Amino acid sequence: MDTLANYINGQLTNENTDNYLENINPATGEVYSLLPNSNLNQLNTAIAAATSAQPAWEALGTEGRSYYLNRLADKIAANLDQLAAAETEDTGKPIALATSLDIPRAASNFRFFAQAISQFASESHNMGNQAINYTLRDPLGVVGCISPWNLPLYLLTWKIAPALAAGNSVIAKPSELAPKTAYLLSQLCIDIGLPDGVLNILHGQGNKIGQAIIEHPQIKAISFTGGTKTGQIIAASAAPQFKKLSLELGGKNPALVFADCDFDKTIDGIIRASFTNQGQVCMCSSRIYIEQSIYPSFKQALLKKIQTLAVGDPLTDVILGALISKDHQEKVLAYIRLAQQEGGTIVCGGTQYVPTGRCEGGFFITPTVIEGLSIDARVNQEEIFGPVITLQPFNSEQEALALANGTNYGLAATVWTENLTRMHRLAKQLDVGVVWANSWMLRDLRTPLGGVKNSGLGREGGWEALRFFTEPKNVCIPY
Ligand code: NDP
């Protein structure tokens, strides 16, 4: 069995590790590796390394830092198959998804910020003939990056890349449920000769090493992606020290389907938006609102197609693999039972799936569709984060908008219509951070990404991320 190690001061090390956590392959239910359950001693060592490495890293300048980020991108691309296999083993996601989305995107994250930093400029404000102001944007120092299990390397690198590009050194903590690709990334950092201490990756539990990172006075900013409840704990812990915070949290994302949509394209789009990664993408649609006049035909076509989606061994040609853990599978099944108690009808799926053979101990659920629930139902208000969607008809654009905006979340929405004017009108009024028109997860890395209400604080992507990881300082010089 593999034993993973922390990456501290340029080395893979398990020094001072007093215990290890088990890492389970969710497609088989078997323990297949151990990871260090890191502690404050290790954090202090990592922070000392990061603190001493940061000035030289900053002094390398944008070209020097870009060189390393591009080399990391190249290494990730060159190790695509190994990384994708590790991501699938850790998360249970279909290997085709890990190969086509997770790992290529991790490489793109480094490549994108390697380039972006070379174009990052600060402001200058001229005060007539009185004075000139210019704004310095210096790195913050040592920053913390904490990421979840659903898109492990993709989301970890989405934070690390801008933090490093901007000249910070980083303490990163991947999810304890999906640590393998972060461990492999550490090896790639060593291979490319990334300067020691610039990036440190500590494995372990959120409420232990994660919390210690949040509370540590030498960590100047926290970029966090994860659940809303964890985000609240982090915000409360970081506030007394006035740390900079970027919180990308949960969602309960609506899809609005109008009668004038491109029917077939919308069916395919809704299926992708609902069930990619077993519905475990923060941006996944989970509440599908359909204009009454096409509700019966749309529902029928949707169900017909959903019933063809293959579920099972993620190493085979399936659309849905396993959920991340037994606990999570139970949580999702509990929501399906709750839907029935709340008066909903399961019109498709709704059950645990037990494959035969290698994956019989895995954590699978069939793609599930529920109808008959009102907007007030808990199943329509709370994030389930699994392959579960609800359907509801609407009669007017106003009603659709009220339903879409009717939760405490505000991450993403999709709108399916061929009416451009309606699209613009809705995009303006939807209470979310991201709107996709007749599409889903079409990402330009320059655009801001994040949510409103309980979906978070701040934005990632493009200049937003580089601004987050730098401190502006205005300098005013009279003429
Ligand atoms: P969690 O909030 O449980 O965990 C996220 C990370 O935070 C993990 O590394 C976790 O460690 C760590 N953590 C947990 N408690 C603390 C703490 N007290 N202090 C510091 N760190 C802590 O989320 P999940 O991993 O379950 O991820 C799923 C959630 O992430 C969903 O709600 C989803 O919507 C959200 N998400 C949001 C995205 C966005 O862009 N808005 C994108 C992707 C996911 P450990 O693993 O050890 O518990």
PDB file of C-alpha atoms in Angstrom, residues 267-398:
ATOM      1  CA  ILE A 267     -31.803  17.905 -23.301  1.00  0.00           C
ATOM      2  CA  ASP A 268     -28.121  17.106 -23.812  1.00  0.00           C
ATOM      3  CA  GLY A 269     -27.059  20.288 -22.017  1.00  0.00           C
ATOM      4  CA  ILE A 270     -29.235  19.620 -18.977  1.00  0.00           C
ATOM      5  CA  ILE A 271     -27.931  16.075 -18.694  1.00  0.00           C
ATOM      6  CA  ARG A 272     -24.330  17.269 -18.802  1.00  0.00           C
ATOM      7  CA  ALA A 273     -25.014  20.083 -16.346  1.00  0.00           C
ATOM      8  CA  SER A 274     -26.796  17.746 -13.924  1.00  0.00           C
ATOM      9  CA  PHE A 275     -24.793  14.550 -13.926  1.00  0.00           C
ATOM     10  CA  THR A 276     -21.184  15.370 -14.800  1.00  0.00           C
ATOM     11  CA  ASN A 277     -18.937  13.986 -12.062  1.00  0.00           C
ATOM     12  CA  GLN A 278     -22.057  12.335 -10.511  1.00  0.00           C
ATOM     13  CA  GLY A 279     -23.496  15.804  -9.902  1.00  0.00           C
ATOM     14  CA  GLN A 280     -20.533  16.636  -7.670  1.00  0.00           C
ATOM     15  CA  VAL A 281     -19.533  19.893  -9.357  1.00  0.00           C
ATOM     16  CA  CYS A 282     -20.384  23.069  -7.462  1.00  0.00           C
ATOM     17  CA  MET A 283     -21.735  24.490 -10.742  1.00  0.00           C
ATOM     18  CA  CYS A 284     -24.018  21.510 -11.494  1.00  0.00           C
ATOM     19  CA  SER A 285     -27.663  22.302 -12.125  1.00  0.00           C
ATOM     20  CA  SER A 286     -29.914  20.671  -9.556  1.00  0.00           C
ATOM     21  CA  ARG A 287     -33.248  22.497  -9.937  1.00  0.00           C
ATOM     22  CA  ILE A 288     -34.643  22.232 -13.457  1.00  0.00           C
ATOM     23  CA  TYR A 289     -37.511  24.620 -14.222  1.00  0.00           C
ATOM     24  CA  ILE A 290     -39.349  23.932 -17.494  1.00  0.00           C
ATOM     25  CA  GLU A 291     -41.964  26.083 -19.212  1.00  0.00           C
ATOM     26  CA  GLN A 292     -45.370  24.428 -18.766  1.00  0.00           C
ATOM     27  CA  SER A 293     -46.184  24.141 -22.483  1.00  0.00           C
ATOM     28  CA  ILE A 294     -43.223  21.803 -23.121  1.00  0.00           C
ATOM     29  CA  TYR A 295     -43.050  20.229 -19.654  1.00  0.00           C
ATOM     30  CA  PRO A 296     -44.559  16.817 -20.602  1.00  0.00           C
ATOM     31  CA  SER A 297     -42.554  16.345 -23.791  1.00  0.00           C
ATOM     32  CA  PHE A 298     -39.342  17.693 -22.276  1.00  0.00           C
ATOM     33  CA  LYS A 299     -39.674  15.498 -19.195  1.00  0.00           C
ATOM     34  CA  GLN A 300     -40.314  12.425 -21.311  1.00  0.00           C
ATOM     35  CA  ALA A 301     -37.318  13.046 -23.581  1.00  0.00           C
ATOM     36  CA  LEU A 302     -35.095  13.831 -20.597  1.00  0.00           C
ATOM     37  CA  LEU A 303     -36.039  10.677 -18.704  1.00  0.00           C
ATOM     38  CA  LYS A 304     -35.603   8.551 -21.810  1.00  0.00           C
ATOM     39  CA  LYS A 305     -32.046   9.768 -22.209  1.00  0.00           C
ATOM     40  CA  ILE A 306     -31.164   9.631 -18.511  1.00  0.00           C
ATOM     41  CA  GLN A 307     -32.177   5.981 -18.421  1.00  0.00           C
ATOM     42  CA  THR A 308     -29.473   5.256 -21.006  1.00  0.00           C
ATOM     43  CA  LEU A 309     -26.648   6.772 -18.916  1.00  0.00           C
ATOM     44  CA  ALA A 310     -24.223   4.042 -17.930  1.00  0.00           C
ATOM     45  CA  VAL A 311     -23.284   3.895 -14.236  1.00  0.00           C
ATOM     46  CA  GLY A 312     -20.476   1.746 -12.873  1.00  0.00           C
ATOM     47  CA  ASP A 313     -16.765   1.002 -12.894  1.00  0.00           C
ATOM     48  CA  PRO A 314     -15.084   4.358 -13.621  1.00  0.00           C
ATOM     49  CA  LEU A 315     -12.304   2.601 -15.511  1.00  0.00           C
ATOM     50  CA  THR A 316     -14.841   1.522 -18.140  1.00  0.00           C
ATOM     51  CA  ASP A 317     -16.888   3.534 -20.610  1.00  0.00           C
ATOM     52  CA  VAL A 318     -19.460   4.966 -18.161  1.00  0.00           C
ATOM     53  CA  ILE A 319     -21.030   8.394 -17.752  1.00  0.00           C
ATOM     54  CA  LEU A 320     -21.421   8.145 -13.968  1.00  0.00           C
ATOM     55  CA  GLY A 321     -18.843   6.642 -11.649  1.00  0.00           C
ATOM     56  CA  ALA A 322     -18.886   6.383  -7.851  1.00  0.00           C
ATOM     57  CA  LEU A 323     -19.687   9.043  -5.269  1.00  0.00           C
ATOM     58  CA  ILE A 324     -16.787  10.175  -3.129  1.00  0.00           C
ATOM     59  CA  SER A 325     -17.506   8.167   0.037  1.00  0.00           C
ATOM     60  CA  LYS A 326     -19.889   5.875   1.861  1.00  0.00           C
ATOM     61  CA  ASP A 327     -20.943   8.824   4.067  1.00  0.00           C
ATOM     62  CA  HIS A 328     -21.678  10.958   1.046  1.00  0.00           C
ATOM     63  CA  GLN A 329     -23.617   8.155  -0.640  1.00  0.00           C
ATOM     64  CA  GLU A 330     -25.705   7.837   2.515  1.00  0.00           C
ATOM     65  CA  LYS A 331     -26.269  11.583   2.658  1.00  0.00           C
ATOM     66  CA  VAL A 332     -27.517  11.636  -0.944  1.00  0.00           C
ATOM     67  CA  LEU A 333     -29.784   8.605  -0.375  1.00  0.00           C
ATOM     68  CA  ALA A 334     -31.164  10.330   2.747  1.00  0.00           C
ATOM     69  CA  TYR A 335     -32.119  13.346   0.610  1.00  0.00           C
ATOM     70  CA  ILE A 336     -33.884  11.032  -1.835  1.00  0.00           C
ATOM     71  CA  ARG A 337     -35.910   9.569   1.056  1.00  0.00           C
ATOM     72  CA  LEU A 338     -36.583  13.079   2.336  1.00  0.00           C
ATOM     73  CA  ALA A 339     -37.912  14.075  -1.082  1.00  0.00           C
ATOM     74  CA  GLN A 340     -40.570  11.373  -0.775  1.00  0.00           C
ATOM     75  CA  GLN A 341     -41.460  12.495   2.753  1.00  0.00           C
ATOM     76  CA  GLU A 342     -41.801  16.041   1.436  1.00  0.00           C
ATOM     77  CA  GLY A 343     -44.334  14.865  -1.153  1.00  0.00           C
ATOM     78  CA  GLY A 344     -42.040  14.388  -4.144  1.00  0.00           C
ATOM     79  CA  THR A 345     -42.217  11.537  -6.636  1.00  0.00           C
ATOM     80  CA  ILE A 346     -39.100   9.755  -7.841  1.00  0.00           C
ATOM     81  CA  VAL A 347     -39.593   9.509 -11.594  1.00  0.00           C
ATOM     82  CA  CYS A 348     -36.182   8.039 -12.384  1.00  0.00           C
ATOM     83  CA  GLY A 349     -33.392   6.325 -10.415  1.00  0.00           C
ATOM     84  CA  GLY A 350     -33.407   7.007  -6.695  1.00  0.00           C
ATOM     85  CA  THR A 351     -31.501   3.919  -5.670  1.00  0.00           C
ATOM     86  CA  GLN A 352     -28.083   2.728  -4.707  1.00  0.00           C
ATOM     87  CA  TYR A 353     -26.388   0.889  -7.563  1.00  0.00           C
ATOM     88  CA  VAL A 354     -24.291  -2.201  -6.863  1.00  0.00           C
ATOM     89  CA  PRO A 355     -22.174  -3.311  -9.818  1.00  0.00           C
ATOM     90  CA  THR A 356     -20.900  -6.871 -10.007  1.00  0.00           C
ATOM     91  CA  GLY A 357     -17.195  -7.654  -9.867  1.00  0.00           C
ATOM     92  CA  ARG A 358     -14.390  -5.247  -8.964  1.00  0.00           C
ATOM     93  CA  CYS A 359     -16.737  -2.424  -7.940  1.00  0.00           C
ATOM     94  CA  GLU A 360     -19.317  -4.315  -5.878  1.00  0.00           C
ATOM     95  CA  GLY A 361     -18.157  -2.497  -2.712  1.00  0.00           C
ATOM     96  CA  GLY A 362     -18.283   0.943  -4.361  1.00  0.00           C
ATOM     97  CA  PHE A 363     -20.521   3.931  -3.614  1.00  0.00           C
ATOM     98  CA  PHE A 364     -22.820   4.322  -6.622  1.00  0.00           C
ATOM     99  CA  ILE A 365     -26.237   5.931  -7.055  1.00  0.00           C
ATOM    100  CA  THR A 366     -28.385   5.854 -10.184  1.00  0.00           C
ATOM    101  CA  PRO A 367     -29.148   9.257 -11.785  1.00  0.00           C
ATOM    102  CA  THR A 368     -32.239  10.463  -9.997  1.00  0.00           C
ATOM    103  CA  VAL A 369     -35.083  12.741 -11.039  1.00  0.00           C
ATOM    104  CA  ILE A 370     -37.738  13.984  -8.614  1.00  0.00           C
ATOM    105  CA  GLU A 371     -40.871  15.973  -9.351  1.00  0.00           C
ATOM    106  CA  GLY A 372     -43.712  17.427  -7.352  1.00  0.00           C
ATOM    107  CA  LEU A 373     -41.709  19.399  -4.794  1.00  0.00           C
ATOM    108  CA  SER A 374     -42.261  23.085  -4.074  1.00  0.00           C
ATOM    109  CA  ILE A 375     -39.459  25.624  -3.831  1.00  0.00           C
ATOM    110  CA  ASP A 376     -39.740  25.499  -0.023  1.00  0.00           C
ATOM    111  CA  ALA A 377     -38.898  21.793   0.191  1.00  0.00           C
ATOM    112  CA  ARG A 378     -35.547  21.156   1.841  1.00  0.00           C
ATOM    113  CA  VAL A 379     -34.578  19.080  -1.193  1.00  0.00           C
ATOM    114  CA  ASN A 380     -34.951  22.252  -3.284  1.00  0.00           C
ATOM    115  CA  GLN A 381     -33.190  24.470  -0.751  1.00  0.00           C
ATOM    116  CA  GLU A 382     -30.184  22.447   0.417  1.00  0.00           C
ATOM    117  CA  GLU A 383     -27.160  21.411  -1.579  1.00  0.00           C
ATOM    118  CA  ILE A 384     -27.223  17.637  -2.193  1.00  0.00           C
ATOM    119  CA  PHE A 385     -24.079  17.450  -4.365  1.00  0.00           C
ATOM    120  CA  GLY A 386     -25.009  14.186  -6.054  1.00  0.00           C
ATOM    121  CA  PRO A 387     -26.751  12.835  -9.175  1.00  0.00           C
ATOM    122  CA  VAL A 388     -30.140  14.180  -8.115  1.00  0.00           C
ATOM    123  CA  ILE A 389     -32.277  16.806  -9.847  1.00  0.00           C
ATOM    124  CA  THR A 390     -35.788  18.131  -9.322  1.00  0.00           C
ATOM    125  CA  LEU A 391     -38.177  19.138 -12.098  1.00  0.00           C
ATOM    126  CA  GLN A 392     -40.854  21.802 -11.808  1.00  0.00           C
ATOM    127  CA  PRO A 393     -42.995  23.561 -14.441  1.00  0.00           C
ATOM    128  CA  PHE A 394     -43.405  27.348 -14.653  1.00  0.00           C
ATOM    129  CA  ASN A 395     -45.931  29.513 -16.466  1.00  0.00           C
ATOM    130  CA  SER A 396     -44.169  32.830 -16.903  1.00  0.00           C
ATOM    131  CA  GLU A 397     -40.709  34.315 -17.058  1.00  0.00           C
ATOM    132  CA  GLN A 398     -41.394  36.115 -13.786  1.00  0.00           C
TER     133      GLN A 398
END
